[in-house]
């Protein structure tokens, strides 16, 4: 017997029409090079309707890839809806990738048009001749003092919109499994791999920003995504905010801690999200701004150091809301909100709980698997294994089936490459990425845990631990430490600090002081760059 409910597609037109119909009076503010632009959702929706028609005028094919090379702005949000609501596929290009990767990605996705912020033209335009399928470049003038190329392929965004009639009626995407957006993820080896989100996956994932045991976005919120809109759809926050009817603030091109904190203060932002690096940078400046409006700082993308979360709790009464996921998981897979069983813990115990990556959100299933034997491991907080994930917004393969068949199991789960233990409540504690673990004498050392402990040192700003090949022990840990400005620390002090906190054989064999931990294109510690930097490094290693 079938259920007798209506079959309605779970597709993004719902997000657009809901926002337009119910929340037209709400505002979207974008910080620009020379001030701020503010539009109501009603105005934004009208512009999005014009853009939808303009995509036809541009001749973008029915499921053509629409590339964006943009900061977090209201105009980028116009593209976020106009492309998928007309059946096209939004392809957010990561503005910080190496040129060769950008060329590979745009060609592999077969982008037909690229929308580019004027301030980013110096990065994009030199590559234009190598983009084989791109016929048009639409420049969004963000006020940057950068020359616009005199080239027949180049169009002006505002002129394009002004010349277009607003799309009439309701957008329709009847097949919810149609592609809505794509995002490439770069592994450490091989070419970047395309993750293709469907309307259904995107809509379901967007709802996760609204759940109470999550960011709990509501109509009363002012949401500012600091996480870039090219990083896994800014973690679903923009679509979530439109569904909830929150006001939105976009930081635009100025991503300095001062600018971010200023926007939180001026617009009374209540919910924000970004990688730990952003919040580490803002920490020393917290006293200079009134950020009392904040109620949630969503943080993930890499492990949130316990000390960082605690520093925020101590200074502004608000620890980080830790979340874990990957481009392949849309990205939200787990979230670490407080649960009733945490209530009995003391403050330190609660901080430990918050430092975990969290519990799978509804509709996401996880299992812990020994990568060697393939056997499932118990959730006893002791056994470790690779996390495998399944759910309606978890990738089942990469675009064109390329580069990573091994990342999907025969029974349809995603192998995340993250090693963790899980407690009986399903709270994940990430030990490391498989490739970052330090293998010492047949045992694993968690680089994440060592980094966490080193970053708890009051004079340390950042720390990254990498494996150095070792004749006797196979690998041994090297700590690369960034000292806070104006402070001095010796390697011995670091080791002394760590000694009561970790097993003796975990202690790094050497501590190197560096100016900055190199970062990836999305602001994570780039261990690959560090490994290259310290290739050939010699360490003695422990005696026994
Ligand atoms: P990406 O697809 O570039 O966002 O990278 C996903 C990877 O980032 C995951 O497989 C993890 O290794 C790492 N990651 C994301 N969130 C966290 C977190 N909260 N804690 C530790 N690692 C994380």
Short mmCIF file of C-alpha atoms and ligand atoms in Angstrom, two decimals, residues 185-186 231-232 235 299-304 322-328 331 334 356-357 416-418 430 432-433 435-436 448 522 524, ligand 1:
data_model
loop_
_atom_site.label_atom_id
_atom_site.label_comp_id
_atom_site.label_asym_id
_atom_site.label_seq_id
_atom_site.Cartn_x
_atom_site.Cartn_y
_atom_site.Cartn_z
CA UNK A 185 37.42 19.32 -3.65
CA UNK A 186 41.16 19.01 -3.94
CA UNK A 231 33.41 26.42 0.30
CA UNK A 232 30.66 23.78 0.12
CA UNK A 235 27.86 25.20 4.80
CA UNK A 299 33.01 26.50 13.51
CA UNK A 300 34.49 23.57 11.61
CA UNK A 301 36.35 22.67 8.47
CA UNK A 302 39.23 21.64 10.70
CA UNK A 303 39.37 20.70 14.36
CA UNK A 304 38.33 23.55 16.65
CA UNK A 322 31.70 22.64 16.59
CA UNK A 323 30.62 20.89 13.38
CA UNK A 324 32.28 18.36 11.13
CA UNK A 325 31.83 17.49 7.50
CA UNK A 326 33.36 17.62 4.07
CA UNK A 327 32.54 18.92 0.60
CA UNK A 328 31.27 15.40 -0.12
CA UNK A 331 29.04 19.58 4.25
CA UNK A 334 27.83 16.19 12.79
CA UNK A 356 34.25 16.80 20.03
CA UNK A 357 33.01 17.02 16.47
CA UNK A 416 35.74 9.96 4.71
CA UNK A 417 39.43 9.34 5.34
CA UNK A 418 38.90 10.67 8.87
CA UNK A 430 38.12 12.99 15.45
CA UNK A 432 43.09 12.64 12.64
CA UNK A 433 42.89 12.40 8.91
CA UNK A 435 47.12 10.74 6.00
CA UNK A 436 48.06 13.07 8.86
CA UNK A 448 45.17 16.82 16.01
CA UNK A 522 39.85 27.39 2.46
CA UNK A 524 42.89 25.06 6.88
P1 LIG B 1 36.78 19.88 2.82
O1 LIG B 1 36.04 18.97 1.94
O2 LIG B 1 37.86 20.63 2.11
O3 LIG B 1 35.88 20.78 3.59
O4 LIG B 1 37.57 19.00 3.89
C1 LIG B 1 36.93 18.05 4.69
C2 LIG B 1 37.87 17.57 5.76
O5 LIG B 1 38.12 18.62 6.71
C3 LIG B 1 37.33 16.45 6.61
O6 LIG B 1 37.49 15.18 5.98
C4 LIG B 1 38.15 16.58 7.87
O7 LIG B 1 39.41 15.96 7.75
C5 LIG B 1 38.34 18.07 7.99
N1 LIG B 1 37.37 18.62 8.95
C6 LIG B 1 36.21 19.23 8.69
N2 LIG B 1 35.59 19.60 9.82
C7 LIG B 1 36.38 19.22 10.84
C8 LIG B 1 36.30 19.30 12.26
N3 LIG B 1 35.29 19.88 12.88
N4 LIG B 1 37.30 18.74 12.98
C9 LIG B 1 38.35 18.15 12.38
N5 LIG B 1 38.49 18.05 11.05
C10 LIG B 1 37.52 18.58 10.28
#
